[in-house]
Coordinates of C-alpha atoms in Angstrom, one line a residue:
X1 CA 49.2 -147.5 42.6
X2 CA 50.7 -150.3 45.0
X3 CA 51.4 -153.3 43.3
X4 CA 54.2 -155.2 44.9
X5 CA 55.2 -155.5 48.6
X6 CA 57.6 -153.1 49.8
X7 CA 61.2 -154.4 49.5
X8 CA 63.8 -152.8 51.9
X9 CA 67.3 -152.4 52.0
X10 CA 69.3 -155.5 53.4
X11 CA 69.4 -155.2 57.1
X12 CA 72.8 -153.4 58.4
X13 CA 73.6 -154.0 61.7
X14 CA 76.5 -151.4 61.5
X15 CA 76.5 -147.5 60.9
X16 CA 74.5 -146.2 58.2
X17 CA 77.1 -145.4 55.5
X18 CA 77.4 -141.6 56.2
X19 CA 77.2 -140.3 52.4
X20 CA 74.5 -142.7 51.9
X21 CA 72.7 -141.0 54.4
X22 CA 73.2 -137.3 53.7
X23 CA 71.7 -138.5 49.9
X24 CA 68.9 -140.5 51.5
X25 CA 67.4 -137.7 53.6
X26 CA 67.9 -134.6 51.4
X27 CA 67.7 -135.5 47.9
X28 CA 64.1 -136.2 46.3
X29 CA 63.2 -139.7 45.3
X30 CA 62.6 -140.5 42.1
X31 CA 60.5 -143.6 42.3
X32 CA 57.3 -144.3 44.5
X33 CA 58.7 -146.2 48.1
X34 CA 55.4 -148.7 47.5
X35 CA 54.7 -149.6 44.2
X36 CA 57.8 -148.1 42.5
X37 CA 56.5 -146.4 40.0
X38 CA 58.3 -143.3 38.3
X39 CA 55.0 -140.5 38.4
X40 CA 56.0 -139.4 42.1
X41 CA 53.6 -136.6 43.2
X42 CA 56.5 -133.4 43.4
X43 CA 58.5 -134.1 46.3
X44 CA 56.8 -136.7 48.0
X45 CA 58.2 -140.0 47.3
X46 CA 54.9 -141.8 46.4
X47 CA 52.4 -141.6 43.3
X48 CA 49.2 -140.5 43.6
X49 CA 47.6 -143.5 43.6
X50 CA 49.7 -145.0 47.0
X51 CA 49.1 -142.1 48.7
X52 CA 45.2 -142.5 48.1
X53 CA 45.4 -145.8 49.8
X54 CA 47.5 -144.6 53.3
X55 CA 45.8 -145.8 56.3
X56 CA 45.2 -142.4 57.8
X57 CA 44.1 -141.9 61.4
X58 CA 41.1 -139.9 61.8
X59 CA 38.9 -139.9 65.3
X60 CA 41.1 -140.4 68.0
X61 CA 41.0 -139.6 71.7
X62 CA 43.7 -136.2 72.0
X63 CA 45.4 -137.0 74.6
X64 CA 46.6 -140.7 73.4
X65 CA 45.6 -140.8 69.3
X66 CA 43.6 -143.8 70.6
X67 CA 41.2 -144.4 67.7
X68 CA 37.2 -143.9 68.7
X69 CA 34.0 -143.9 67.2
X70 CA 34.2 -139.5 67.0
X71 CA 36.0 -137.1 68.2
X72 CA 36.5 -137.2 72.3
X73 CA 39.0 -138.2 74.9
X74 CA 39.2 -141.6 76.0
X75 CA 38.2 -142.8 79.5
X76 CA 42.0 -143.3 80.1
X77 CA 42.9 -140.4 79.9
X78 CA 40.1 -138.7 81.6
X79 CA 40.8 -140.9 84.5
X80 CA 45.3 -140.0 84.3
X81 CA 45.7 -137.6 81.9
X82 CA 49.3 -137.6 80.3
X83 CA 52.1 -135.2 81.2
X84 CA 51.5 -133.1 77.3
X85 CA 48.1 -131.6 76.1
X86 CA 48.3 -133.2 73.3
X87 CA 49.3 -136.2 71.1
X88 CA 49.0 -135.9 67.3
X89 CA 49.3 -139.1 65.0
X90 CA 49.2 -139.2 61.6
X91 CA 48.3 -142.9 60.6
X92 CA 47.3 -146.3 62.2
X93 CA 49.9 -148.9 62.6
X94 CA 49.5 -150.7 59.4
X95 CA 50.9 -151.5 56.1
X96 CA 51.8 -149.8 54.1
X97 CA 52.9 -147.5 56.6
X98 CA 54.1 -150.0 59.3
X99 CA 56.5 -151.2 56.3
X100 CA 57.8 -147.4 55.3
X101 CA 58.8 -147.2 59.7
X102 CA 60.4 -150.7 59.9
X103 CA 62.2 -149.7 57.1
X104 CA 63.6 -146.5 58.6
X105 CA 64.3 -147.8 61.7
X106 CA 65.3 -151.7 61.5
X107 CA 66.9 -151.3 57.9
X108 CA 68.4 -147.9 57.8
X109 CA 66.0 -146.5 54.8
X110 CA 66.8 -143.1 55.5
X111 CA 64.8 -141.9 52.7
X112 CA 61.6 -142.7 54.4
X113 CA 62.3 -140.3 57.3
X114 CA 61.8 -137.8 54.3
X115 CA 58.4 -139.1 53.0
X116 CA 56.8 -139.7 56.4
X117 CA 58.0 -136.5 57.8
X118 CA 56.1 -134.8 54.6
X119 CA 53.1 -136.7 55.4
X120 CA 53.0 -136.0 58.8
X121 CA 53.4 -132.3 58.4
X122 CA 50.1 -132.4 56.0
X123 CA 48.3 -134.1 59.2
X124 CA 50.0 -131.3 61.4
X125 CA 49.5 -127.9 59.3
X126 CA 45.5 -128.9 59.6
X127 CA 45.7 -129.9 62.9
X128 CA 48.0 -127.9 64.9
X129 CA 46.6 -125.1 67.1
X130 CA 49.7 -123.3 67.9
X131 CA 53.2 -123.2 65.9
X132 CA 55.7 -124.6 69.1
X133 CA 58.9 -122.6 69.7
X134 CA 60.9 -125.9 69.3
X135 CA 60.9 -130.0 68.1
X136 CA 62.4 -131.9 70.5
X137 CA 63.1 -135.7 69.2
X138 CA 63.3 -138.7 71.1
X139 CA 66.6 -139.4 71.9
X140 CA 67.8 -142.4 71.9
X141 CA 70.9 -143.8 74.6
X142 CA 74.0 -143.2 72.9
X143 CA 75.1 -147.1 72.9
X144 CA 72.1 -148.1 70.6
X145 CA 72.7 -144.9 68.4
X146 CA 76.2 -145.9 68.4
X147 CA 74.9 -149.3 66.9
X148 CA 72.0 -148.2 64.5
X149 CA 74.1 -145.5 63.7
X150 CA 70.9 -142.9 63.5
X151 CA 67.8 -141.7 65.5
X152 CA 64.7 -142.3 63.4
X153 CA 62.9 -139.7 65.3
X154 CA 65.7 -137.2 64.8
X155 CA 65.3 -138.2 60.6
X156 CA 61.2 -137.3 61.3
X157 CA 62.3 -134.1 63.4
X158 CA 64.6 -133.0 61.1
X159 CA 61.9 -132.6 57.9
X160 CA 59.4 -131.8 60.0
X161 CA 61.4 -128.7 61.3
X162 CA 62.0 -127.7 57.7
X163 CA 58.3 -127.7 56.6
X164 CA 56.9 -126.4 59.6
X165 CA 59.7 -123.7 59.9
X166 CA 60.4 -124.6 63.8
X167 CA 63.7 -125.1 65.4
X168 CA 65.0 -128.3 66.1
X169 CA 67.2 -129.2 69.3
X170 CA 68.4 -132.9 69.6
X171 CA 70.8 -131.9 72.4
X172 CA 68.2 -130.5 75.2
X173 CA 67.2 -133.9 76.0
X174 CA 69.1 -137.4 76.4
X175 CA 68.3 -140.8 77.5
X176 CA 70.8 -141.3 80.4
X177 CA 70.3 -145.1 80.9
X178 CA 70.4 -148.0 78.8
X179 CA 66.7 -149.3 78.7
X180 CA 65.5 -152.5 77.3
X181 CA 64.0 -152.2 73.9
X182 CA 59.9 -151.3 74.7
X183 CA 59.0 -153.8 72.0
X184 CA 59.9 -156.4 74.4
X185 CA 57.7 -155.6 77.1
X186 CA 54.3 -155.3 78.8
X187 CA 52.6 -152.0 79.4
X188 CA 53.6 -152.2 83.6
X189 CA 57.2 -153.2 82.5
X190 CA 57.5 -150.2 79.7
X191 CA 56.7 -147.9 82.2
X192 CA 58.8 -148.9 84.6
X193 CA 61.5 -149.5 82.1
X194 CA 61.7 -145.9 81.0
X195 CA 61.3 -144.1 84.5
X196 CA 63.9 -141.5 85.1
X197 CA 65.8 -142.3 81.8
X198 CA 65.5 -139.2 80.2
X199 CA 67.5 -135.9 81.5
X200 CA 66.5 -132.4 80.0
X201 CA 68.7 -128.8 80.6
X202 CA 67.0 -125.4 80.5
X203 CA 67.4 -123.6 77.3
X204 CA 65.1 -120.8 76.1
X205 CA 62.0 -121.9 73.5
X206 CA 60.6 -124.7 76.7
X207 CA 57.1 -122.3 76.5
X208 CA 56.0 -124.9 74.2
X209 CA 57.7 -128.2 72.8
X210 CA 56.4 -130.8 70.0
X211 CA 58.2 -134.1 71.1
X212 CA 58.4 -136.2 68.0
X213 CA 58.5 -140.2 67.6
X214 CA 58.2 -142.7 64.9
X215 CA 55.5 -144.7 66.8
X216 CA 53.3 -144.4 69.9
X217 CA 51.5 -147.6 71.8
X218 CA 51.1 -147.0 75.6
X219 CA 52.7 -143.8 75.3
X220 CA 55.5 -144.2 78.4
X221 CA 58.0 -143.5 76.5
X222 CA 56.7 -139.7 75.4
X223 CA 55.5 -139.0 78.5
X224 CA 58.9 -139.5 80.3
X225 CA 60.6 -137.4 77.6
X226 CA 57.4 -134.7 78.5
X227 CA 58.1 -135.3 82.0
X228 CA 61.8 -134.5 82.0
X229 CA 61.5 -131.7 79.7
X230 CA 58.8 -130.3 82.0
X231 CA 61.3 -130.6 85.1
X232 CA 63.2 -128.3 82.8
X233 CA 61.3 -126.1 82.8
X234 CA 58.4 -126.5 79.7
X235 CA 55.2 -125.2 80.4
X236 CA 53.7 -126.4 77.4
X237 CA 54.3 -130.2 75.6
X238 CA 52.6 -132.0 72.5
X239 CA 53.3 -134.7 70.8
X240 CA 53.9 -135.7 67.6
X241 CA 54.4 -139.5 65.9
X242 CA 53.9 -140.7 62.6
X243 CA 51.8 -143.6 63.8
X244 CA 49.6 -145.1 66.7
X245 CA 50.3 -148.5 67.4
X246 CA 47.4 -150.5 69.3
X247 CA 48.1 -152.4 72.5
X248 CA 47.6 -155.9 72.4
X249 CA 44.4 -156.8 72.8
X250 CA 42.6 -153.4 71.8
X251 CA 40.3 -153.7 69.3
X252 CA 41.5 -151.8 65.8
X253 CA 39.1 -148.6 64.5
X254 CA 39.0 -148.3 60.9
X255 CA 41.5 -146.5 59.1
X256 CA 40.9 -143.0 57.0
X257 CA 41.7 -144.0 53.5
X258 CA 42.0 -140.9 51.2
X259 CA 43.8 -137.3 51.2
X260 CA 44.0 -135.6 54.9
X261 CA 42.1 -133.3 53.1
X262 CA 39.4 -135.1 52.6
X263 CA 39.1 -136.3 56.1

């Protein structure tokens, strides 16, 4: 079980040493990324006892993985309904989770891509109606991939692809300006901020596309990727994220703790 606070790697500003990488994302860990303890469940990355204890997200709206009371969509939605059908997320926005995603993506932990991507294809292979004809990631503009050295949503797409047996393209769509960081800004300003920024080409396998992200919190970010790939030509768009992130001032649901099969 978790007993000490996640530690991450030292924070590397630079590219993610390449071999370093390659290991990180393909090779199975042999301690738990929580508690580090050496009975992993096969494959996974965490013990049993860890994985009990994830925060996972059960009653949410559809549309926005807004948590509710039951099962329903939100008035938000009911009122502007995204550009996708449907937005899939596995966990709430807490530890230990939020720790396992600031690790991939502010300290170049590759190896968690590999664990959440696992536990996000449990949440999926109950959840998902339809197996999509292709996984399009996030992309992110190539001066900040240039400095992180590595997408984290690619690292998610990239397992997820492999357990759910669906191609991946990271080319089809690319951020074509420079945006400010979301993190830094308020709902109007996000949306604003990521208008027209993504740029989609036609390819075949656009009848219906799972866009994958680490996080979600107002969700303007996916829907410009769904909108651009929809301009391609997609008829039909879900998304998936590892986590929802709550806007400020929104009141937090309880977290699912337990097996997604016991949800």
């Amino acid at each position: 079980m978790r007993g000490s606070p996640l530690v991450c790697q030292p924070k590397n500003h630079g590219k993610v040493n390449v071999w370093s990488r390659i290991v990180q994302r393909w090779l199975p860990p042999r301690v738990c990324a929580l508690c580090g303890a050496a009975d992993c469940l096969p494959g996974l990355g965490l013990c049993a006892g860890c994985r009990d204890e994830l925060p996972w997200l059960d009653h949410a709206c559809p549309l926005c993985a807004l948590p509710l009371p039951a099962n329903g969509t939100c008035g938000a939605c009911q009122r502007r309904p995204p550009p996708y059908r449907r937005l899939t997320a596995a966990f709430h926005y807490e530890p230990p989770i939020a720790e396992l995603i600031h690790g991939l993506k502010f300290h170049g932990v590759i190896s968690h891509a590999r664990l959440l991507g696992e536990l996000m294809a449990e949440r999926l292979a109950e959840t998902m109606e339809a197996r999509p004809r292709l996984i399009v990631p996030v992309p992110l503009h190539r001066q900040r991939l240039h400095r992180r050295g590595y997408n984290q949503a690619l690292e998610l797409a990239r397992h997820l692809a492999r357990r759910l047996d669906v191609p991946l393209d990271y080319r089809c769509c690319r951020r074509v300006v420079a945006t400010a960081p979301q993190s830094e800004l308020t709902a109007q300003a996000r949306r604003r901020n990521v208008r027209n920024a993504f740029l989609a080409r036609r390819r075949a396998g656009l009848e219906h596309v799972a866009v994958v992200d680490d996080v979600v919190t107002t969700g303007h970010t996916v829907a410009a990727v769904a909108r651009s790939l929809r301009a391609a030509g997609a008829r039909q768009l879900e998304v998936w994220v590892c986590a929802r992130v709550l806007p400020p001032g929104t009141a937090q649901g309880p977290a699912t703790v337990g097996r997604p099969g016991q949800l």
